[in-house]
Every structure is written in C-alpha cells, then in structure tokens.
C-alpha cells in the first residue's frame, strides 16, 4: 500500500509543479506580449538543431544495433533454401537501408537548414513535373527488381517437393507437437478427426480397426452414448437442469458423430490400411537427416497454430480442417551448428507462431539433425514401433478397461 | 435546412444560441465542432487506457517472472497473483491494447475528430449534411468504447485471441477463457463501432460532395479534405465486410453454424462442425484490415500536408500528385489484403499476385514522401509543436515504409511473419505515423477547437520525448524480431532460453531497453495530457488566425457559433497553398482573397 500512496503523491506533486511553471511562463510571456503562436527565432533555431541532433542519434543508434547484434540480427540458415532466402534478405536490406538513410537524411537536413531566417522568404515552388516523374519511375524500377528476385525465391521455396522427399506429418494441438513419419512406403496414411482416441489413435488414422474402435468408444465408452442415456434415464440420479441440458446436447452430438462413423465404415476400403499401419509416431523430438529433403504435412486438432522453424527459415500455419505443406532440406547437423556458433547446448527447434491460447509460448518440439549414418541407426530403432505395433500392444490406460479393443481388432483382421 | 435558417439571423448571433440547454450544447449536441471535441476526449481516454495496458505487458516482457508492484496495483491478485502477470491476462492485454489503438484511438479518434471539425470548416459549410446522424455516430462510438473498456473487467477476462481474433481460437470458449463473455463483448462493441463509423463516413462523403461553398471546387480543396474523403470511402466499402465477418463469427459461437469451423477437438470435446474454413475469416478480416491501415494513415497524412505547408511557408509540392497518390493508395489498398496470409497455406501463385500489388503501393507512398521533403526544401520553417510532429510523421512513415518492402516480399515473409519484426513494422508505419499526425493535428487546430492556445514549450518537450521514446522502443524491436522472436509470447525462456541461448540473450537485452524507453515515452504523454486539459480551461485566448494560414477555418470567429460564419458563407477564389507567392504582400493569401489583377492561379 505504501508504494501506491507514494506514487500517487509524486504524481500529484508533479502535476502541481508543472502547473506552477506554466503560470510563471504565461505571466512572463504576457509581459513580453508574445502569444504562444509567435515562435521566437531562438526557439526555431533550437528545434532545427535538435532535428540534426536527433538524426545523428537515430543513425548512430541504428548502426550501433547492427554492430552489436550483427547485420540482420540472426545467425546463418541451416537449410538449403534458407541460404537463398538470407541472400535475398541481404539484398533487400541493402536497398532499404540506403533509402532509409537517404530520405531521412534529406528530411532532417532540410528541417535543419531551412529553418526560418528573418528576411529570407521561402522559395515559391509548387510543382515540377519532371522531378515528379523521376521519383515515380525510379522507385518503380527498383521495385520491379525486388519483385522479380522475390518471386523467384518464393516459387522455389513453395514449389512441390520432389518424389524422393520424405513425408512427415506434423500434428499440432494445444500445446504440443507430434510428428508422424510415413514409414517404409513413404506414404502417410489417411486420417479423420472423428477417429481420435487419446491413447490408441491420437492422430486419428483410418483403418478398419480404428473405425471400429471409435464406434465402440462412442457407443460404449465411459462417456459414450450408452452411459449418457443411462444417466439421463435413471431417475435415481439427480441432475441440475443445466447439467441435464448439457448432457442432452452431448448425446445429440455423439449420436450424430456415430452415424457418420458408420457411414465411414460402410464406405471403407481396407486395402489402404497398410499405408497407415507402417507409419510411426514420434513425440518430443523430431529427428531429421542432413541433406534429405522433407515434405511436411501440417495438421491441427483444435485451433490455428503455426509451425515455425527459425533456423531452417521455414514457416507454415496449421489449420483445422485442412492440410498445409512446406518442404525443406536441412543442410547442417546439430553438431555442425554447435561448432559454427561455438555454443555447446544449441539445438534446432520447432515453435508455434500463431497465437493459440494460454501456453502458446511453450509449444515447442526439439529437432535433432543427424548425419545419414546416425539417422539410419535411429530409424532402425523405430522398426518395432509402427502404428500397427503401438495400436496392438499398448495396454489401455486405467479406467478404460471395460472395453478391450485389442481383442476386437483381432476379430476384424 | 439549418444552414438556411442561419443566414437570416447571422451576425446578431455572435455568442451562439442562448436558449440552448446544457444538454443539447454539450451532450446531445448536433454541432460538428462539439461532436469533434467529444470524439477527441473519448479517444484520448481510450488512448491512455491502451497505453497503460502496453506498459503492463511490457513490464512482463522485460522482467518475466519478477514480481512488480505496478502489475499488482492495476491487475490485482486475480490477474497478477504475487505481482506476476497471468499468462491469460497477458494475451488479454495485448488484444485489447491492439484493438483500442487501431480502432478507437486511430480510427474513431483521428478521423472522427478531425473529419468532424475540419470538413465543414475547411469547405465553408454551416455544418455536416446531417447533424443528427453525426450525433448518432458519436454516441455509437461512445457506447462501443464503454463496451470495450468494460470487457476488461469481465470475470473470465477480455478477449484473448489477438486484435485480429482469428477463429477457431476466438470461436471456442474451451480454447481460451477470453473467448467466452469477453469475446462476446468484443464483437458487440465492434458491431456498434462499425455502425458509428459507417454513419460518420456516409455523412462525411455527402458533405464533401454537396456542401462546398461557392468557388470551392474539388481541386481547390485542402489535402486534409481529400484525405478525409478517401478515408470515408474506404471505410464505407470495407467496414461492412468486417461486420459480416463478425456476424458469421457470432453465429458460429452462438448458433452452432460452421462458417469457420471444421473437424475440431477442443478441451476433449469432439465437435460436429464440418466444412467451414478458418481461412475464410482471414480473407474477410483482412479485406477490411488492410484498408484499415490506410483509414488510419491517410487522415494523418492529410493533416500533416496542411501543417507542413503552412509552417514551411511554402505551397505543398505537387498538389495534384498528392491527390493522385491518395487516390492510388486508396484504390490499391483493396487488392493487397492477402499479404497477411502468405503462410496460411494459400495457393503460392495467389501469393505472387499479392506480392505484386502490395509492392505497387510503395510507389504512391514514395511520391508522397518525396513531395513532403521537397516542400521543406528552401522553405522558411517555423517550428510550432504541430510542425515538429508533422516532420516526425514523415520520418516514421519512411522508416516503417521500407520494412514493409521486406514483409511484402512473400519469400522473406516466410521467416518474418508473426515475429516482432512485424510488430515493429506496423507500429512505426501505422502507429507512430498516425499518432504523430494526430498530435500534430491537436496542436495545430486546438486554437480552433477550444479558442485557447496550448503551451508551446510543453509541446516541444512532449514532442522530443515522444520521438526519442518512439524510436527507442521500435528500432530495437526490429532486431528482436529478426532474431526470431514470435509475437504474442508471454516470455522466451521456455523456447529460446532452452534451445538457442545466444538469440535468447539478444532478445532479453533488447526487451529491457524497449521497456525502459516505453515507460519514458508513456510518462512523456503526461506533459501532453496536462497541457491539453490545462489549456482548455486556462490557456491564453487564441487569435483568429494564429498560424497565418490560408484555409477557411481561420476566417471564422474564435468564439464558436452554430453555423460557423456569422454572416454569409465565404467565397473561395484560389487554392489553399498560396504561401510566399512572389509579388504578394504577405507570405500567405487566404482562400477568400480574390485573384489580384494579372495574378495567375498557381
Ligand atoms: C507506448 C507505446 C506502445 C508500445 C510500447 C507498444 C507495444 C506493443 C507490443 C509489445 C505489442 C505486442 C505484440 C505482440 O505480442 O503481438 C503491441 C501490440 C500492438 N500494438 Fe502496440 N505499442 C504501443 C503503441 C501502439 C500504438 C500507438 C498503436 C496504434 C496503432 C499500437 C497498436 C498495436 C497493435 C495493433 C498491436 C497488435 C496486437 C496484437 O498483435 O494482437 N500500439 N504493442
Ligand atoms: Cu500453438
Ligand atoms: Cu495489409
């Protein structure tokens, strides 16, 4: 409380002090018989000099920042197209910094130089078509260059990935990333959000078994249709009207979803199931291979996120209801980068760069780039961890024991 | 019409209508001058609120996790337990700060104030085309301001999805608590705000087209009026699109439609919505959002054209080119919106088209800058506080404009999108330029609005603190962004501190510098507030034409009267920029002075 009081007192005193100063100033200017609108030569000159001074402060500050934090303020890129983008950024930066210095210099210098001097009238100069043409055409030419260079890079960065690119899906949700490697066939299995099952099928892949699991869960799961109906119809359970209302809505929603699931089951062709079964899911850490092109497919479970890889100069939003893509080729391993930077604990990372809720700022994934050999070693550890393996062996979590999807799946296959 | 009635009892009336009650004069006034002042005071209040919010979240950014008395003072235990800002409230503060600054200070406040005050006065009209609608426009603005301000005090917090309120985040209360009642209030407030803006804009357009006095052809209008006019047209064409975006969002929120929602599982709940597209919202939003940037900017440019010409004692250079650029900017601003969406997964070819159109806008903008600079060349510059701010505007317009070239280049936007580089860019080009224009306008037209003079010395101090503070905040911010700092992050140790300590150190050093400058700049605004309110009541009386200016508003008496001119409406004989014309006696020739014999119109 003390601090608040003191702050308040200081503010009040400050205001009073200024008021007093104003009074004195006003009285003295009344004596001098000049109004606030009559700017004295002294004031004019003072402000003119300040203009020049400010320009020096501003330019100095800018150069100082560059000095301290490096020419565009960031380290080298670690991907193939990233180097091109950095080159383009440098070109653009040179252009805009020149323009920045030149025009700001003219502005502040003229402001300094052409301050009112008694007896010197301003120069009557309402227009000059030639000049105006010049400064329409020159920017137009410069911009043309910028556009052409920019579109070339843009085309390359966003073009389709080659056939040999490895497909990886990056799945985003509040507030974590998960990766799904496309497995041996390099084809990502299809998905449908309605199949999501937190333990057994978090990425909602489509196979006959996962459809059955979802239907079963929706009908007989712990908060499935059966249990809702039971609660709603059981007179012994007393529910507040709001809860009852909520449950009814929930029931309606689930009935609608289950109808859709049956439709899906009817139309399902299980020939494609293998594309999903050989995929494998990777949490926490994304392993990549140096020199390998990757095509990332992005998905979101809930709101828009954005997959941002600052060191690879890559970014793409993840949008619920649609798949977005971006490709790049890392060309430095984590080790390379540590040496280059001289920092032992440096790591690549994937961040979220679209506001997505409370822990947006913590939504991240570690990325490790390896040499081919090490990468293959790592891959081989994943051979027994495909979707098929995890789906069929992982024990269901506690409280979910009334259903036994593993058995059911055996029947279906 | 009121205007005609006034002709009759013209000059007996120098002291206004005695029979006017307090309520109809100061509250439900239909007089454009009073309405302009109402807009200004409301906007000043909202601006102070938004500035305070920015200081609060800046404290968190510079000293994350440290307890702060300021935070607990303003936010209490709920939102700043132990003096540490809550993560949710951080997002709430950022959202409301952005919303108020863009819409309430710089749209409602800037164009609302000066369009109202200046359009009739500079055109030689008795009042706006419809005084009643004009009054409605203000009261809608007032109500929407209250709603927005009120949303800060909601139990579940204000809207927290950023000022762009992208769904699904803004559509689903399960996703973030601010998307509950807070977001509903946000949408309501903006709906009322849009109504206000539309009513106002239509009124401005009609007034400019129909109520110009004799001799005031379109090509004799001051550039301020051109700017307000084009601004109003932009508003009329783009705000309805925002309204539709907001209405669809409301329906998704309240009625279970799926315009923006598809295949979502949030908070463990599987939604049935299918087939909508969140990207649709972004298209609708930015179809307003980009013109909005110019709705904010053009009035500021218009005001500074007038201020610079008057105080350089020189005609504005290239008057017609200036009009041309305003029109070109206005037109182009409608075909660039998707430059905000390069990395949404939009078709890359479409992206290329928007790169092209966006970079085109740089041309008329460059023309304007060069014309300002040439206007200063060989002028006889008088440094009123307004002139200082106008020059500051040109500088920030350049500095912010050039970084726009980087962001407009889709390839470069891949890495800079949604980082602090963007935040720095738009603050400099839109925030600072418009705020400087607004301050310049207040200092310049204060004598007209209140009949009093503001204190010049305090104005100087205010300007220099603001300019240094502004660059001190936003220059380093570019480097924070280039180091890779995403915007709307509560803090950076959880990411950069963990993976990339080099960049983290850079961000943290700079964040402290930024916050210190921000606090200094914010304290500097106290000088303005004091000067403003003190001068309203105790400032020295203003002379009729304090800046020796040509435009019509300075031919009206200092005391406000309903109908503006006591006698007949003035007649206009020349353009407004005859400053230091060779052969003339004075260094200015008001628009009401007929051409001398043998004199050519510029
Ligand atoms: C004291 C002066 C100011 C400071 C220190 C300041 C600082 C900031 C910061 C740090 C952000 C957060 C960016 C983020 O995390 O996304 C922000 C957001 C924003 N500010 Fe300011 N700002 C100031 C004045 C202004 C002004 C004058 C405007 C008027 C245009 C403005 C408009 C915005 C907007 C539109 C946002 C975006 C909010 C969002 O991304 O959701 N600010 N400001
Ligand atoms: Cu996220
Ligand atoms: Cu834009």
mmCIF file of C-alpha atoms in Angstrom, chain A residues 227-239 244:
data_model
loop_
_atom_site.group_PDB
_atom_site.id
_atom_site.type_symbol
_atom_site.label_atom_id
_atom_site.label_comp_id
_atom_site.label_asym_id
_atom_site.label_seq_id
_atom_site.Cartn_x
_atom_site.Cartn_y
_atom_site.Cartn_z
ATOM 1 C CA UNK A 227 -23.637 -44.179 -20.412
ATOM 2 C CA UNK A 228 -25.208 -40.837 -21.234
ATOM 3 C CA UNK A 229 -28.558 -42.413 -21.906
ATOM 4 C CA UNK A 230 -28.282 -44.350 -18.740
ATOM 5 C CA UNK A 231 -27.636 -41.258 -16.703
ATOM 6 C CA UNK A 232 -30.380 -39.272 -18.365
ATOM 7 C CA UNK A 233 -32.988 -42.004 -17.884
ATOM 8 C CA UNK A 234 -32.049 -43.068 -14.430
ATOM 9 C CA UNK A 235 -34.392 -41.358 -12.015
ATOM 10 C CA UNK A 236 -32.125 -42.028 -9.124
ATOM 11 C CA UNK A 237 -29.500 -39.701 -10.498
ATOM 12 C CA UNK A 238 -30.446 -36.124 -9.777
ATOM 13 C CA UNK A 239 -29.145 -33.634 -12.286
ATOM 14 C CA UNK A 244 -29.196 -32.255 -17.947
#
